[in-house]
Amino acid sequence: MRSPRRCSRNGCPRQAVATLTYVYNESTAVVGPLAAFAEPHTYDLCEQHARSLTAPRGWDVVRHEGKFEPPPPTTDDLVALAEAVREAARPAPPRADEVDLDRPTEPHTGRRGHLRVIPPRP
């Protein structure tokens, strides 16, 4: 499962439940439910910061009036996690630049994920 998104405000450790978007050509700040994905030029906010947000003078704030709730975990997250674990556990075939054909064959020490045991040279 993905780790929960955090509030964009500096120093705030709380989980994000709302998304802030600025509509510059209309001088409007829009605070709505948490977007499905983090997007550039948007800000994730916790409930406290979403409720207390103020806009610059002359700007309007359009705020979601319902309750802000964190999104529930989805099965897509669980499936993505399971696939990532399976992929990480799958042994990678040796690359062509790792195979030294001039060297006599030695017992293969193996490879595990991103780590590789390099046997000592005689």
Short mmCIF file of C-alpha atoms in Angstrom, two decimals:
data_model
loop_
_atom_site.label_atom_id
_atom_site.label_comp_id
_atom_site.label_asym_id
_atom_site.label_seq_id
_atom_site.Cartn_x
_atom_site.Cartn_y
_atom_site.Cartn_z
CA MET A 1 0.00 0.00 0.00
CA ARG A 2 1.25 3.49 -0.71
CA SER A 3 2.22 5.55 2.28
CA PRO A 4 -0.40 8.19 3.00
CA ARG A 5 0.23 11.61 1.52
CA ARG A 6 1.21 14.26 4.04
CA CYS A 7 0.11 17.86 4.42
CA SER A 8 2.12 20.23 2.19
CA ARG A 9 2.44 22.89 4.91
CA ASN A 10 5.98 23.10 6.29
CA GLY A 11 6.40 21.17 9.51
CA CYS A 12 2.94 19.60 9.47
CA PRO A 13 3.14 15.83 9.98
CA ARG A 14 -0.59 15.13 9.55
CA GLN A 15 -2.13 13.07 6.77
CA ALA A 16 -3.58 15.00 3.83
CA VAL A 17 -7.34 14.87 3.34
CA ALA A 18 -7.89 17.81 0.95
CA THR A 19 -6.33 19.30 -2.18
CA LEU A 20 -5.78 23.01 -2.75
CA THR A 21 -5.73 24.34 -6.30
CA TYR A 22 -5.30 27.94 -7.38
CA VAL A 23 -7.22 29.28 -10.40
CA TYR A 24 -5.08 32.30 -11.12
CA ASN A 25 -7.10 33.84 -13.96
CA GLU A 26 -10.19 33.92 -11.70
CA SER A 27 -8.31 34.83 -8.47
CA THR A 28 -9.80 31.81 -6.73
CA ALA A 29 -8.42 29.17 -4.33
CA VAL A 30 -10.31 25.88 -4.46
CA VAL A 31 -10.14 23.46 -1.51
CA GLY A 32 -11.77 20.13 -2.23
CA PRO A 33 -11.50 16.45 -1.33
CA LEU A 34 -8.09 14.83 -1.73
CA ALA A 35 -7.29 14.26 -5.40
CA ALA A 36 -6.66 10.67 -6.49
CA PHE A 37 -3.08 11.51 -7.48
CA ALA A 38 -0.63 14.21 -6.41
CA GLU A 39 -0.44 16.70 -9.26
CA PRO A 40 2.02 19.50 -9.92
CA HIS A 41 0.76 22.95 -8.89
CA THR A 42 -1.66 21.50 -6.31
CA TYR A 43 -1.14 21.23 -2.57
CA ASP A 44 -2.30 18.48 -0.24
CA LEU A 45 -3.63 19.73 3.10
CA CYS A 46 -4.66 18.17 6.41
CA GLU A 47 -8.15 18.96 7.70
CA GLN A 48 -6.97 21.74 10.03
CA HIS A 49 -5.13 23.60 7.26
CA ALA A 50 -7.93 22.97 4.73
CA ARG A 51 -10.51 24.52 7.08
CA SER A 52 -8.36 27.48 8.14
CA LEU A 53 -6.98 28.46 4.72
CA THR A 54 -7.32 32.13 3.83
CA ALA A 55 -6.69 33.65 0.43
CA PRO A 56 -4.95 36.90 -0.47
CA ARG A 57 -7.02 40.09 -0.48
CA GLY A 58 -9.28 40.21 -3.54
CA TRP A 59 -9.28 36.44 -3.96
CA ASP A 60 -12.22 34.08 -3.36
CA VAL A 61 -12.04 30.74 -1.57
CA VAL A 62 -14.27 27.91 -2.76
CA ARG A 63 -14.26 25.26 -0.05
CA HIS A 64 -15.78 21.79 0.11
CA GLU A 65 -18.49 21.95 2.77
CA GLY A 66 -18.64 18.23 3.57
CA LYS A 67 -16.38 16.26 5.87
CA PHE A 68 -12.80 15.73 4.71
CA GLU A 69 -11.88 12.07 5.06
CA PRO A 70 -8.71 10.21 4.10
CA PRO A 71 -9.21 7.93 1.11
CA PRO A 72 -9.69 4.26 1.99
CA PRO A 73 -7.03 1.79 0.85
CA THR A 74 -7.86 0.24 -2.49
CA THR A 75 -7.25 -3.25 -3.76
CA ASP A 76 -5.19 -1.65 -6.54
CA ASP A 77 -2.65 -0.61 -3.90
CA LEU A 78 -2.47 -4.14 -2.55
CA VAL A 79 -2.09 -5.66 -6.01
CA ALA A 80 0.65 -3.14 -6.89
CA LEU A 81 2.50 -3.99 -3.67
CA ALA A 82 2.28 -7.73 -4.32
CA GLU A 83 3.57 -7.30 -7.87
CA ALA A 84 6.47 -5.11 -6.67
CA VAL A 85 7.48 -7.75 -4.10
CA ARG A 86 7.30 -10.51 -6.71
CA GLU A 87 9.40 -8.48 -9.15
CA ALA A 88 12.04 -7.70 -6.52
CA ALA A 89 12.32 -11.38 -5.56
CA ARG A 90 12.75 -12.56 -9.16
CA PRO A 91 16.43 -13.29 -9.93
CA ALA A 92 17.86 -11.13 -12.67
CA PRO A 93 19.73 -12.83 -15.53
CA PRO A 94 23.44 -11.94 -15.71
CA ARG A 95 24.22 -9.05 -18.00
CA ALA A 96 26.67 -9.51 -20.87
CA ASP A 97 29.23 -7.18 -19.27
CA GLU A 98 29.16 -9.28 -16.06
CA VAL A 99 30.16 -12.54 -17.79
CA ASP A 100 33.92 -13.08 -18.22
CA LEU A 101 34.40 -15.85 -20.80
CA ASP A 102 38.23 -15.97 -20.41
CA ARG A 103 38.01 -16.81 -16.74
CA PRO A 104 37.67 -20.48 -15.73
CA THR A 105 34.30 -21.40 -14.33
CA GLU A 106 34.04 -21.23 -10.58
CA PRO A 107 31.19 -22.11 -8.30
CA HIS A 108 28.50 -19.52 -8.91
CA THR A 109 27.85 -17.45 -5.81
CA GLY A 110 24.53 -16.06 -7.01
CA ARG A 111 22.66 -12.83 -7.07
CA ARG A 112 19.89 -11.62 -4.83
CA GLY A 113 17.94 -8.53 -5.87
CA HIS A 114 20.32 -5.59 -6.28
CA LEU A 115 23.12 -7.25 -4.25
CA ARG A 116 25.78 -9.46 -5.79
CA VAL A 117 28.52 -11.56 -4.19
CA ILE A 118 31.83 -11.16 -6.01
CA PRO A 119 34.17 -14.13 -5.54
CA PRO A 120 37.83 -13.33 -4.74
CA ARG A 121 40.29 -13.39 -7.62
CA PRO A 122 43.07 -16.00 -7.45
#
